[in-house]
Amino acid sequence: MGHQSLRPLECALRDMLASLTPLDGQEIVPLADSLGRVLASAIISPMAVPPFDNSAMDGYALRAADLQHRSTLTLQGRALAGHPLQDGDACQSGQCVRIMTGAALPAGADCVIMQEETEVNGDEVTFTKPARLGQNVRRRGEDIEEGAEVLPAGLRLTARELPLLASLGIAEVAVRRRPRVALLSTGDELKMVGEPLAHGEIYDSNRYGVRAMLERLGIELLDLGIIPDDPAALRHAFLHASEQADALITSGGVSVGDADYTKQLLEEQGEIGFWKLAIKPGKPFAFGRLGKAWFFGLPGNPVSAMVTFDQLVRPALATLAGETLKAPLRLSATAATALKKAPGRLDFQRGIVENTASGLVVRSTGSQDSGVFSSLSKANCYIVLEQDRGRVEAGETVTVELFGSMLL
Ligand code: AMP
Ligand code: MG
């Protein structure tokens, strides 16, 4: 078959994403349960952070101008974190206040001198260096101003945002509803782990990879198990999924083998496009509508299933979840060895990238056959080889895409 009939990944992705819109629905969840959820609306800061001027050092708060004509001031009191200087008290000219990191700056004071630059003698503190206005003071609102947009709608919350929200006193967050996704594997040869294998059978491994990735996406799973290559059973499962879920993901049965009923049934029940993608691994892929659910048909070959999920289904589900998509991080690296490649498809070879004295260097994980699991489990990146590119010689520059949180 000529390469002309293969669909470039960017086109497939663009067409697919253009037809998807975020699912309706949101809910309010406690901050502690919001990890991995997608913000339904922007977060506007209800307060300033820090909420008051405070000290960045252990030392003495004072008026900077005072140290222009003298170097010794009288100790007036103490300000500790959580225990500001007594109400009504202030740091007057000629005075200083003992202060600890995080303590509110006393009224009147405008800088903090670190204790290493002082000599203390009873109530008298001598400063060995000049003072600068605002020195060692963290200003109210310096990090976040009240009323500022701190996080945009569509952001998936990570460990980096949760403490920020907590610092603003936000106890509950409005997040998008989780997409409900049905998952099934097709194939008479498949058995669940824990069951013995008869000759000719293999374990359903795709389910575990896809489930793990779905978990990372925070979806609600409807696991429909293994469906044999039997039209009646498949028809029943498809109908069930289309009524119960926002999306159905299948693995296997989208190629042109004799037992690939999926295609036939889907054409009866929905509007599904069967695509031959110009990518390797993962040529066959199906996308479309099955009743009220979206349909994603992954190839059966294990590495193909993982790669097509990561490159196509992940961004699609993220879009349904209301997440604003971010392009994956791609870097340039030097190929440590030659890489086998034929022009015509965009390759996602599996590699190990390392930072060396001469920059990023990447090597292949070995056999790139779409059934070889170790090619994926040993890897920390894809080596993305352009569609038109042929064999890569050692020393050539290649693009690597670091695995996102999905595959880690
Ligand atoms: P298919 O796309 O159904 O023609 O399957 C292609 C290859 O992937 C065959 O070797 C299948 O046995 C294998 N395969 C299909 N589904 C799975 C699965 N869930 N887990 C592991 N291998 C699978
Ligand atoms: Mg099959």
PDB file of N, CA and C in Angstrom, residues 237-282:
ATOM      1  N   ALA A 237     -22.202  -5.094  24.272  1.00  0.00           N
ATOM      2  CA  ALA A 237     -21.247  -4.271  25.037  1.00  0.00           C
ATOM      3  C   ALA A 237     -21.217  -2.829  24.514  1.00  0.00           C
ATOM      4  N   PHE A 238     -21.244  -2.680  23.218  1.00  0.00           N
ATOM      5  CA  PHE A 238     -21.211  -1.327  22.628  1.00  0.00           C
ATOM      6  C   PHE A 238     -22.443  -0.529  23.030  1.00  0.00           C
ATOM      7  N   LEU A 239     -23.580  -1.211  23.012  1.00  0.00           N
ATOM      8  CA  LEU A 239     -24.841  -0.555  23.349  1.00  0.00           C
ATOM      9  C   LEU A 239     -24.807  -0.097  24.805  1.00  0.00           C
ATOM     10  N   HIS A 240     -24.356  -0.999  25.669  1.00  0.00           N
ATOM     11  CA  HIS A 240     -24.260  -0.705  27.094  1.00  0.00           C
ATOM     12  C   HIS A 240     -23.365   0.516  27.316  1.00  0.00           C
ATOM     13  N   ALA A 241     -22.193   0.484  26.708  1.00  0.00           N
ATOM     14  CA  ALA A 241     -21.229   1.579  26.881  1.00  0.00           C
ATOM     15  C   ALA A 241     -21.808   2.892  26.366  1.00  0.00           C
ATOM     16  N   SER A 242     -22.473   2.831  25.223  1.00  0.00           N
ATOM     17  CA  SER A 242     -22.959   4.073  24.626  1.00  0.00           C
ATOM     18  C   SER A 242     -24.063   4.704  25.480  1.00  0.00           C
ATOM     19  N   GLU A 243     -24.713   3.868  26.297  1.00  0.00           N
ATOM     20  CA  GLU A 243     -25.769   4.415  27.167  1.00  0.00           C
ATOM     21  C   GLU A 243     -25.218   4.887  28.509  1.00  0.00           C
ATOM     22  N   GLN A 244     -24.127   4.262  28.947  1.00  0.00           N
ATOM     23  CA  GLN A 244     -23.649   4.520  30.304  1.00  0.00           C
ATOM     24  C   GLN A 244     -22.451   5.457  30.395  1.00  0.00           C
ATOM     25  N   ALA A 245     -21.750   5.666  29.298  1.00  0.00           N
ATOM     26  CA  ALA A 245     -20.467   6.369  29.410  1.00  0.00           C
ATOM     27  C   ALA A 245     -20.390   7.552  28.451  1.00  0.00           C
ATOM     28  N   ASP A 246     -19.449   8.441  28.751  1.00  0.00           N
ATOM     29  CA  ASP A 246     -19.167   9.573  27.853  1.00  0.00           C
ATOM     30  C   ASP A 246     -18.280   9.125  26.697  1.00  0.00           C
ATOM     31  N   ALA A 247     -17.502   8.075  26.953  1.00  0.00           N
ATOM     32  CA  ALA A 247     -16.601   7.581  25.914  1.00  0.00           C
ATOM     33  C   ALA A 247     -16.381   6.094  26.095  1.00  0.00           C
ATOM     34  N   LEU A 248     -16.109   5.419  24.991  1.00  0.00           N
ATOM     35  CA  LEU A 248     -15.763   4.000  25.031  1.00  0.00           C
ATOM     36  C   LEU A 248     -14.388   3.840  24.392  1.00  0.00           C
ATOM     37  N   ILE A 249     -13.522   3.095  25.089  1.00  0.00           N
ATOM     38  CA  ILE A 249     -12.206   2.790  24.520  1.00  0.00           C
ATOM     39  C   ILE A 249     -12.135   1.280  24.346  1.00  0.00           C
ATOM     40  N   THR A 250     -11.780   0.849  23.146  1.00  0.00           N
ATOM     41  CA  THR A 250     -11.601  -0.581  22.916  1.00  0.00           C
ATOM     42  C   THR A 250     -10.157  -0.812  22.516  1.00  0.00           C
ATOM     43  N   SER A 251      -9.667  -2.019  22.750  1.00  0.00           N
ATOM     44  CA  SER A 251      -8.374  -2.356  22.157  1.00  0.00           C
ATOM     45  C   SER A 251      -8.534  -3.635  21.365  1.00  0.00           C
ATOM     46  N   GLY A 252      -7.900  -3.643  20.210  1.00  0.00           N
ATOM     47  CA  GLY A 252      -7.990  -4.787  19.298  1.00  0.00           C
ATOM     48  C   GLY A 252      -9.198  -4.657  18.391  1.00  0.00           C
ATOM     49  N   GLY A 253      -9.145  -5.438  17.309  1.00  0.00           N
ATOM     50  CA  GLY A 253     -10.315  -5.508  16.436  1.00  0.00           C
ATOM     51  C   GLY A 253     -10.537  -4.325  15.518  1.00  0.00           C
ATOM     52  N   VAL A 254      -9.551  -3.433  15.385  1.00  0.00           N
ATOM     53  CA  VAL A 254      -9.757  -2.328  14.451  1.00  0.00           C
ATOM     54  C   VAL A 254      -8.900  -2.467  13.186  1.00  0.00           C
ATOM     55  N   SER A 255      -8.193  -3.596  13.083  1.00  0.00           N
ATOM     56  CA  SER A 255      -7.404  -3.806  11.870  1.00  0.00           C
ATOM     57  C   SER A 255      -8.276  -4.566  10.862  1.00  0.00           C
ATOM     58  N   VAL A 256      -7.641  -5.200   9.885  1.00  0.00           N
ATOM     59  CA  VAL A 256      -8.450  -5.790   8.813  1.00  0.00           C
ATOM     60  C   VAL A 256      -8.506  -7.317   8.875  1.00  0.00           C
ATOM     61  N   GLY A 257      -8.161  -7.870  10.070  1.00  0.00           N
ATOM     62  CA  GLY A 257      -8.188  -9.329  10.234  1.00  0.00           C
ATOM     63  C   GLY A 257      -9.602  -9.874  10.059  1.00  0.00           C
ATOM     64  N   ASP A 258      -9.687 -11.173   9.828  1.00  0.00           N
ATOM     65  CA  ASP A 258     -10.991 -11.814   9.589  1.00  0.00           C
ATOM     66  C   ASP A 258     -11.956 -11.643  10.751  1.00  0.00           C
ATOM     67  N   ALA A 259     -11.417 -11.659  11.983  1.00  0.00           N
ATOM     68  CA  ALA A 259     -12.280 -11.631  13.161  1.00  0.00           C
ATOM     69  C   ALA A 259     -12.586 -10.217  13.628  1.00  0.00           C
ATOM     70  N   ASP A 260     -12.269  -9.224  12.826  1.00  0.00           N
ATOM     71  CA  ASP A 260     -12.456  -7.855  13.275  1.00  0.00           C
ATOM     72  C   ASP A 260     -13.879  -7.354  13.029  1.00  0.00           C
ATOM     73  N   TYR A 261     -14.744  -7.830  13.908  1.00  0.00           N
ATOM     74  CA  TYR A 261     -16.167  -7.488  13.797  1.00  0.00           C
ATOM     75  C   TYR A 261     -16.432  -6.072  14.238  1.00  0.00           C
ATOM     76  N   THR A 262     -15.512  -5.574  15.060  1.00  0.00           N
ATOM     77  CA  THR A 262     -15.719  -4.247  15.636  1.00  0.00           C
ATOM     78  C   THR A 262     -16.131  -3.256  14.569  1.00  0.00           C
ATOM     79  N   LYS A 263     -15.330  -3.261  13.519  1.00  0.00           N
ATOM     80  CA  LYS A 263     -15.521  -2.311  12.445  1.00  0.00           C
ATOM     81  C   LYS A 263     -16.926  -2.415  11.853  1.00  0.00           C
ATOM     82  N   GLN A 264     -17.288  -3.640  11.543  1.00  0.00           N
ATOM     83  CA  GLN A 264     -18.587  -3.919  10.934  1.00  0.00           C
ATOM     84  C   GLN A 264     -19.734  -3.430  11.823  1.00  0.00           C
ATOM     85  N   LEU A 265     -19.619  -3.767  13.138  1.00  0.00           N
ATOM     86  CA  LEU A 265     -20.681  -3.394  14.068  1.00  0.00           C
ATOM     87  C   LEU A 265     -20.771  -1.897  14.268  1.00  0.00           C
ATOM     88  N   LEU A 266     -19.594  -1.288  14.365  1.00  0.00           N
ATOM     89  CA  LEU A 266     -19.582   0.148  14.618  1.00  0.00           C
ATOM     90  C   LEU A 266     -20.166   0.905  13.446  1.00  0.00           C
ATOM     91  N   GLU A 267     -19.920   0.390  12.276  1.00  0.00           N
ATOM     92  CA  GLU A 267     -20.476   1.059  11.106  1.00  0.00           C
ATOM     93  C   GLU A 267     -22.005   0.980  11.121  1.00  0.00           C
ATOM     94  N   GLU A 268     -22.527  -0.113  11.709  1.00  0.00           N
ATOM     95  CA  GLU A 268     -23.980  -0.243  11.856  1.00  0.00           C
ATOM     96  C   GLU A 268     -24.518   0.725  12.909  1.00  0.00           C
ATOM     97  N   GLN A 269     -23.783   0.818  14.045  1.00  0.00           N
ATOM     98  CA  GLN A 269     -24.328   1.513  15.226  1.00  0.00           C
ATOM     99  C   GLN A 269     -23.928   2.978  15.371  1.00  0.00           C
ATOM    100  N   GLY A 270     -22.902   3.389  14.681  1.00  0.00           N
ATOM    101  CA  GLY A 270     -22.435   4.760  14.911  1.00  0.00           C
ATOM    102  C   GLY A 270     -21.794   5.364  13.693  1.00  0.00           C
ATOM    103  N   GLU A 271     -21.117   6.488  13.952  1.00  0.00           N
ATOM    104  CA  GLU A 271     -20.392   7.161  12.875  1.00  0.00           C
ATOM    105  C   GLU A 271     -18.932   7.113  13.248  1.00  0.00           C
ATOM    106  N   ILE A 272     -18.250   6.125  12.758  1.00  0.00           N
ATOM    107  CA  ILE A 272     -16.868   5.925  13.173  1.00  0.00           C
ATOM    108  C   ILE A 272     -15.952   6.012  11.958  1.00  0.00           C
ATOM    109  N   GLY A 273     -14.858   6.732  12.131  1.00  0.00           N
ATOM    110  CA  GLY A 273     -13.839   6.782  11.084  1.00  0.00           C
ATOM    111  C   GLY A 273     -12.752   5.772  11.408  1.00  0.00           C
ATOM    112  N   PHE A 274     -12.403   4.953  10.453  1.00  0.00           N
ATOM    113  CA  PHE A 274     -11.300   4.011  10.658  1.00  0.00           C
ATOM    114  C   PHE A 274     -10.097   4.578   9.955  1.00  0.00           C
ATOM    115  N   TRP A 275      -9.106   4.933  10.732  1.00  0.00           N
ATOM    116  CA  TRP A 275      -7.969   5.648  10.188  1.00  0.00           C
ATOM    117  C   TRP A 275      -6.747   4.750  10.126  1.00  0.00           C
ATOM    118  N   LYS A 276      -6.028   4.894   9.049  1.00  0.00           N
ATOM    119  CA  LYS A 276      -4.704   4.293   8.994  1.00  0.00           C
ATOM    120  C   LYS A 276      -3.749   5.448   9.183  1.00  0.00           C
ATOM    121  N   LEU A 277      -3.159   5.496  10.368  1.00  0.00           N
ATOM    122  CA  LEU A 277      -2.312   6.634  10.717  1.00  0.00           C
ATOM    123  C   LEU A 277      -0.895   6.428  10.215  1.00  0.00           C
ATOM    124  N   ALA A 278      -0.276   7.526   9.829  1.00  0.00           N
ATOM    125  CA  ALA A 278       1.121   7.468   9.385  1.00  0.00           C
ATOM    126  C   ALA A 278       2.040   7.555  10.599  1.00  0.00           C
ATOM    127  N   ILE A 279       1.795   6.664  11.581  1.00  0.00           N
ATOM    128  CA  ILE A 279       2.691   6.628  12.739  1.00  0.00           C
ATOM    129  C   ILE A 279       3.109   5.193  13.009  1.00  0.00           C
ATOM    130  N   LYS A 280       4.224   5.065  13.690  1.00  0.00           N
ATOM    131  CA  LYS A 280       4.722   3.751  14.039  1.00  0.00           C
ATOM    132  C   LYS A 280       5.239   3.814  15.469  1.00  0.00           C
ATOM    133  N   PRO A 281       4.803   2.990  16.392  1.00  0.00           N
ATOM    134  CA  PRO A 281       3.808   1.934  16.188  1.00  0.00           C
ATOM    135  C   PRO A 281       2.395   2.530  16.227  1.00  0.00           C
ATOM    136  N   GLY A 282       1.417   1.726  15.779  1.00  0.00           N
ATOM    137  CA  GLY A 282       0.033   2.137  16.002  1.00  0.00           C
ATOM    138  C   GLY A 282      -0.730   2.550  14.786  1.00  0.00           C
TER     139      GLY A 282
END
